[in-house]
Amino acid sequence: ESQVLAATLLGLAPADPAEPILEQLNCWLASLPEERILSLLLDEGVRRIRQENPQKLLALAKDWLTDAQEYPKQNALRLLRPLAMETEADHLPTIFLLITPLLRRAPLPLRADLISLLIAAARSSPQETAYLLRQNLEAPDNPDTAWLIRQVVDEFPPNLQDSLRTSMRR
């Protein structure tokens, strides 16, 4: 209960400056919290920063995605998911740029979080997400793109489902 309360309070803290909140977040994540606390930290724990200064979270996710370890990459994908769900914001181009390497070669430990992020993006902006997937399908050296499309294709409107399936057949 104390961890839940602490994560919730962290998300209510003033977002400017964001650095103390992000330092605390990194400190807590380094302790490898249980799944429920981890999800709460990456969603509720950065709520005000996501609302008031999302560029800080995008920069943090970029840093985590360049880490050699899988755990920070998983955290980055989970951190990006709520940003991808925001239909009024325009974070998707940056998010797509960050995750493009993973769309082509999706390491097994990251696949569930990557699928979850793609589903959120597909619900927020199906046209943009379908375009991203088609572009990565046409890129060289993309052994995992078709597999990812098959996992998320049902989240798209019917016309885009057909378009994605046609692209995979080519």
PDB file of C-alpha atoms in Angstrom:
ATOM      1  CA  GLU A   1       0.000   0.000   0.000  1.00  0.00           C
ATOM      2  CA  SER A   2       2.807   2.412   0.770  1.00  0.00           C
ATOM      3  CA  GLN A   3       4.316   1.851  -2.676  1.00  0.00           C
ATOM      4  CA  VAL A   4       0.957   2.458  -4.354  1.00  0.00           C
ATOM      5  CA  LEU A   5       0.514   5.656  -2.375  1.00  0.00           C
ATOM      6  CA  ALA A   6       4.071   6.788  -3.149  1.00  0.00           C
ATOM      7  CA  ALA A   7       3.617   6.185  -6.906  1.00  0.00           C
ATOM      8  CA  THR A   8       0.322   8.062  -6.874  1.00  0.00           C
ATOM      9  CA  LEU A   9       1.845  10.984  -4.981  1.00  0.00           C
ATOM     10  CA  LEU A  10       4.778  11.063  -7.384  1.00  0.00           C
ATOM     11  CA  GLY A  11       2.293  11.515 -10.220  1.00  0.00           C
ATOM     12  CA  LEU A  12       0.698  14.461  -8.416  1.00  0.00           C
ATOM     13  CA  ALA A  13       3.979  16.280  -7.775  1.00  0.00           C
ATOM     14  CA  PRO A  14       4.602  19.490  -9.746  1.00  0.00           C
ATOM     15  CA  ALA A  15       6.073  18.637 -13.138  1.00  0.00           C
ATOM     16  CA  ASP A  16       8.431  21.585 -13.229  1.00  0.00           C
ATOM     17  CA  PRO A  17      11.197  20.813 -12.695  1.00  0.00           C
ATOM     18  CA  ALA A  18      10.714  17.269 -13.914  1.00  0.00           C
ATOM     19  CA  GLU A  19      14.210  16.052 -13.078  1.00  0.00           C
ATOM     20  CA  PRO A  20      13.605  15.217  -9.378  1.00  0.00           C
ATOM     21  CA  ILE A  21      10.545  13.157 -10.308  1.00  0.00           C
ATOM     22  CA  LEU A  22      12.418  11.341 -13.067  1.00  0.00           C
ATOM     23  CA  GLU A  23      15.371  10.689 -10.750  1.00  0.00           C
ATOM     24  CA  GLN A  24      13.020   9.185  -8.167  1.00  0.00           C
ATOM     25  CA  LEU A  25      11.341   7.126 -10.875  1.00  0.00           C
ATOM     26  CA  ASN A  26      14.711   5.772 -12.046  1.00  0.00           C
ATOM     27  CA  CYS A  27      15.673   4.970  -8.474  1.00  0.00           C
ATOM     28  CA  TRP A  28      12.484   3.015  -7.859  1.00  0.00           C
ATOM     29  CA  LEU A  29      12.721   1.212 -11.189  1.00  0.00           C
ATOM     30  CA  ALA A  30      16.287   0.167 -10.378  1.00  0.00           C
ATOM     31  CA  SER A  31      14.912  -1.767  -7.404  1.00  0.00           C
ATOM     32  CA  LEU A  32      12.928  -3.964  -9.846  1.00  0.00           C
ATOM     33  CA  PRO A  33       9.473  -3.463  -8.328  1.00  0.00           C
ATOM     34  CA  GLU A  34       6.742  -6.047  -8.727  1.00  0.00           C
ATOM     35  CA  GLU A  35       4.647  -5.837 -11.901  1.00  0.00           C
ATOM     36  CA  ARG A  36       1.688  -4.004 -10.379  1.00  0.00           C
ATOM     37  CA  ILE A  37       3.917  -1.282  -8.885  1.00  0.00           C
ATOM     38  CA  LEU A  38       5.948  -1.034 -12.073  1.00  0.00           C
ATOM     39  CA  SER A  39       2.803  -0.409 -14.130  1.00  0.00           C
ATOM     40  CA  LEU A  40       1.592   2.144 -11.628  1.00  0.00           C
ATOM     41  CA  LEU A  41       4.921   3.985 -11.644  1.00  0.00           C
ATOM     42  CA  LEU A  42       5.101   4.175 -15.442  1.00  0.00           C
ATOM     43  CA  ASP A  43       1.502   5.320 -15.757  1.00  0.00           C
ATOM     44  CA  GLU A  44       0.333   7.175 -12.653  1.00  0.00           C
ATOM     45  CA  GLY A  45       3.798   8.093 -11.351  1.00  0.00           C
ATOM     46  CA  VAL A  46       4.478  10.372 -14.313  1.00  0.00           C
ATOM     47  CA  ARG A  47       0.936  11.640 -14.904  1.00  0.00           C
ATOM     48  CA  ARG A  48       1.667  15.363 -14.471  1.00  0.00           C
ATOM     49  CA  ILE A  49       4.869  15.195 -16.475  1.00  0.00           C
ATOM     50  CA  ARG A  50       2.950  13.436 -19.261  1.00  0.00           C
ATOM     51  CA  GLN A  51       0.326  16.198 -19.193  1.00  0.00           C
ATOM     52  CA  GLU A  52       2.605  19.204 -18.723  1.00  0.00           C
ATOM     53  CA  ASN A  53       5.975  18.216 -20.159  1.00  0.00           C
ATOM     54  CA  PRO A  54       5.683  15.109 -22.350  1.00  0.00           C
ATOM     55  CA  GLN A  55       8.960  15.916 -24.115  1.00  0.00           C
ATOM     56  CA  LYS A  56      10.792  14.911 -20.930  1.00  0.00           C
ATOM     57  CA  LEU A  57       9.164  11.485 -21.063  1.00  0.00           C
ATOM     58  CA  LEU A  58       9.957  11.091 -24.749  1.00  0.00           C
ATOM     59  CA  ALA A  59      13.600  11.932 -24.013  1.00  0.00           C
ATOM     60  CA  LEU A  60      13.653   9.463 -21.134  1.00  0.00           C
ATOM     61  CA  ALA A  61      12.146   6.735 -23.315  1.00  0.00           C
ATOM     62  CA  LYS A  62      14.764   7.462 -25.985  1.00  0.00           C
ATOM     63  CA  ASP A  63      17.533   6.980 -23.407  1.00  0.00           C
ATOM     64  CA  TRP A  64      16.003   3.738 -22.156  1.00  0.00           C
ATOM     65  CA  LEU A  65      15.574   2.379 -25.685  1.00  0.00           C
ATOM     66  CA  THR A  66      19.282   2.826 -26.376  1.00  0.00           C
ATOM     67  CA  ASP A  67      20.248   0.838 -23.276  1.00  0.00           C
ATOM     68  CA  ALA A  68      21.825  -2.546 -23.938  1.00  0.00           C
ATOM     69  CA  GLN A  69      19.596  -4.274 -21.368  1.00  0.00           C
ATOM     70  CA  GLU A  70      16.022  -5.397 -22.105  1.00  0.00           C
ATOM     71  CA  TYR A  71      14.487  -4.117 -18.844  1.00  0.00           C
ATOM     72  CA  PRO A  72      14.919  -0.386 -19.630  1.00  0.00           C
ATOM     73  CA  LYS A  73      13.561  -0.989 -23.134  1.00  0.00           C
ATOM     74  CA  GLN A  74      10.473  -2.669 -21.667  1.00  0.00           C
ATOM     75  CA  ASN A  75      10.020   0.298 -19.363  1.00  0.00           C
ATOM     76  CA  ALA A  76      10.338   2.685 -22.311  1.00  0.00           C
ATOM     77  CA  LEU A  77       7.614   0.889 -24.258  1.00  0.00           C
ATOM     78  CA  ARG A  78       5.346   0.961 -21.210  1.00  0.00           C
ATOM     79  CA  LEU A  79       6.106   4.641 -20.656  1.00  0.00           C
ATOM     80  CA  LEU A  80       5.225   5.453 -24.278  1.00  0.00           C
ATOM     81  CA  ARG A  81       1.893   3.614 -24.304  1.00  0.00           C
ATOM     82  CA  PRO A  82      -0.161   6.306 -22.501  1.00  0.00           C
ATOM     83  CA  LEU A  83       1.419   8.954 -24.744  1.00  0.00           C
ATOM     84  CA  ALA A  84       0.377   6.962 -27.805  1.00  0.00           C
ATOM     85  CA  MET A  85      -3.204   6.805 -26.539  1.00  0.00           C
ATOM     86  CA  GLU A  86      -3.538  10.599 -26.385  1.00  0.00           C
ATOM     87  CA  THR A  87      -5.524  11.483 -29.482  1.00  0.00           C
ATOM     88  CA  GLU A  88      -5.307  15.249 -28.974  1.00  0.00           C
ATOM     89  CA  ALA A  89      -1.515  15.264 -28.759  1.00  0.00           C
ATOM     90  CA  ASP A  90       0.873  14.646 -31.613  1.00  0.00           C
ATOM     91  CA  HIS A  91       3.436  12.350 -30.028  1.00  0.00           C
ATOM     92  CA  LEU A  92       3.064   9.519 -32.504  1.00  0.00           C
ATOM     93  CA  PRO A  93       5.703  10.639 -35.026  1.00  0.00           C
ATOM     94  CA  THR A  94       8.321  10.781 -32.268  1.00  0.00           C
ATOM     95  CA  ILE A  95       7.144   7.508 -30.759  1.00  0.00           C
ATOM     96  CA  PHE A  96       7.239   5.838 -34.167  1.00  0.00           C
ATOM     97  CA  LEU A  97      10.749   7.097 -34.775  1.00  0.00           C
ATOM     98  CA  LEU A  98      11.851   5.659 -31.423  1.00  0.00           C
ATOM     99  CA  ILE A  99      10.327   2.220 -31.915  1.00  0.00           C
ATOM    100  CA  THR A 100      11.110   1.669 -35.610  1.00  0.00           C
ATOM    101  CA  PRO A 101      14.184  -0.511 -34.946  1.00  0.00           C
ATOM    102  CA  LEU A 102      12.054  -2.744 -32.714  1.00  0.00           C
ATOM    103  CA  LEU A 103       9.390  -3.096 -35.398  1.00  0.00           C
ATOM    104  CA  ARG A 104      11.932  -4.706 -37.678  1.00  0.00           C
ATOM    105  CA  ARG A 105      13.651  -6.884 -35.080  1.00  0.00           C
ATOM    106  CA  ALA A 106      11.488  -7.379 -32.017  1.00  0.00           C
ATOM    107  CA  PRO A 107      13.372  -9.174 -29.240  1.00  0.00           C
ATOM    108  CA  LEU A 108      11.210 -11.808 -27.588  1.00  0.00           C
ATOM    109  CA  PRO A 109      11.117 -10.139 -24.126  1.00  0.00           C
ATOM    110  CA  LEU A 110       9.830  -6.886 -25.682  1.00  0.00           C
ATOM    111  CA  ARG A 111       7.134  -8.285 -27.929  1.00  0.00           C
ATOM    112  CA  ALA A 112       4.192  -8.108 -25.509  1.00  0.00           C
ATOM    113  CA  ASP A 113       4.916  -4.481 -24.621  1.00  0.00           C
ATOM    114  CA  LEU A 114       5.526  -3.582 -28.253  1.00  0.00           C
ATOM    115  CA  ILE A 115       2.198  -5.136 -29.256  1.00  0.00           C
ATOM    116  CA  SER A 116       0.444  -3.241 -26.465  1.00  0.00           C
ATOM    117  CA  LEU A 117       1.998   0.024 -27.668  1.00  0.00           C
ATOM    118  CA  LEU A 118       1.031  -0.679 -31.293  1.00  0.00           C
ATOM    119  CA  ILE A 119      -2.551  -1.440 -30.263  1.00  0.00           C
ATOM    120  CA  ALA A 120      -2.727   1.867 -28.387  1.00  0.00           C
ATOM    121  CA  ALA A 121      -1.347   3.697 -31.425  1.00  0.00           C
ATOM    122  CA  ALA A 122      -3.734   1.883 -33.775  1.00  0.00           C
ATOM    123  CA  ARG A 123      -6.708   2.928 -31.672  1.00  0.00           C
ATOM    124  CA  SER A 124      -5.459   6.507 -31.427  1.00  0.00           C
ATOM    125  CA  SER A 125      -4.456   6.965 -35.061  1.00  0.00           C
ATOM    126  CA  PRO A 126      -5.089   3.932 -37.248  1.00  0.00           C
ATOM    127  CA  GLN A 127      -4.009   5.592 -40.509  1.00  0.00           C
ATOM    128  CA  GLU A 128      -0.627   6.692 -39.167  1.00  0.00           C
ATOM    129  CA  THR A 129       0.021   3.374 -37.465  1.00  0.00           C
ATOM    130  CA  ALA A 130      -0.877   1.367 -40.557  1.00  0.00           C
ATOM    131  CA  TYR A 131       1.412   3.585 -42.635  1.00  0.00           C
ATOM    132  CA  LEU A 132       4.273   2.999 -40.179  1.00  0.00           C
ATOM    133  CA  LEU A 133       3.782  -0.760 -40.300  1.00  0.00           C
ATOM    134  CA  ARG A 134       3.616  -0.820 -44.104  1.00  0.00           C
ATOM    135  CA  GLN A 135       6.790   1.280 -44.337  1.00  0.00           C
ATOM    136  CA  ASN A 136       8.649  -1.105 -42.037  1.00  0.00           C
ATOM    137  CA  LEU A 137       7.332  -4.085 -43.931  1.00  0.00           C
ATOM    138  CA  GLU A 138       8.891  -2.683 -47.112  1.00  0.00           C
ATOM    139  CA  ALA A 139      12.231  -1.933 -45.436  1.00  0.00           C
ATOM    140  CA  PRO A 140      15.105  -4.378 -45.809  1.00  0.00           C
ATOM    141  CA  ASP A 141      16.057  -6.612 -42.900  1.00  0.00           C
ATOM    142  CA  ASN A 142      12.664  -6.765 -41.211  1.00  0.00           C
ATOM    143  CA  PRO A 143      12.157 -10.345 -40.030  1.00  0.00           C
ATOM    144  CA  ASP A 144       9.630  -9.468 -37.294  1.00  0.00           C
ATOM    145  CA  THR A 145       7.463  -6.792 -38.917  1.00  0.00           C
ATOM    146  CA  ALA A 146       4.987  -9.187 -40.547  1.00  0.00           C
ATOM    147  CA  TRP A 147       4.624 -11.115 -37.291  1.00  0.00           C
ATOM    148  CA  LEU A 148       3.846  -7.893 -35.411  1.00  0.00           C
ATOM    149  CA  ILE A 149       1.290  -6.864 -38.021  1.00  0.00           C
ATOM    150  CA  ARG A 150      -0.466 -10.218 -37.669  1.00  0.00           C
ATOM    151  CA  GLN A 151      -0.689  -9.644 -33.901  1.00  0.00           C
ATOM    152  CA  VAL A 152      -2.318  -6.199 -34.171  1.00  0.00           C
ATOM    153  CA  VAL A 153      -4.161  -6.209 -37.504  1.00  0.00           C
ATOM    154  CA  ASP A 154      -7.566  -6.849 -35.911  1.00  0.00           C
ATOM    155  CA  GLU A 155      -7.291  -3.535 -34.026  1.00  0.00           C
ATOM    156  CA  PHE A 156      -7.550  -1.569 -37.279  1.00  0.00           C
ATOM    157  CA  PRO A 157     -10.696  -0.587 -39.198  1.00  0.00           C
ATOM    158  CA  PRO A 158     -11.643  -3.145 -41.894  1.00  0.00           C
ATOM    159  CA  ASN A 159     -10.250  -1.149 -44.830  1.00  0.00           C
ATOM    160  CA  LEU A 160      -6.844  -0.842 -43.147  1.00  0.00           C
ATOM    161  CA  GLN A 161      -6.898  -4.510 -42.161  1.00  0.00           C
ATOM    162  CA  ASP A 162      -7.279  -5.386 -45.832  1.00  0.00           C
ATOM    163  CA  SER A 163      -4.504  -2.980 -46.797  1.00  0.00           C
ATOM    164  CA  LEU A 164      -2.094  -4.416 -44.220  1.00  0.00           C
ATOM    165  CA  ARG A 165      -2.881  -7.997 -45.219  1.00  0.00           C
ATOM    166  CA  THR A 166      -2.317  -7.137 -48.873  1.00  0.00           C
ATOM    167  CA  SER A 167       1.010  -5.535 -47.999  1.00  0.00           C
ATOM    168  CA  MET A 168       2.082  -8.672 -46.145  1.00  0.00           C
ATOM    169  CA  ARG A 169       1.232 -10.878 -49.113  1.00  0.00           C
ATOM    170  CA  ARG A 170       3.524  -8.824 -51.342  1.00  0.00           C
TER     171      ARG A 170
END
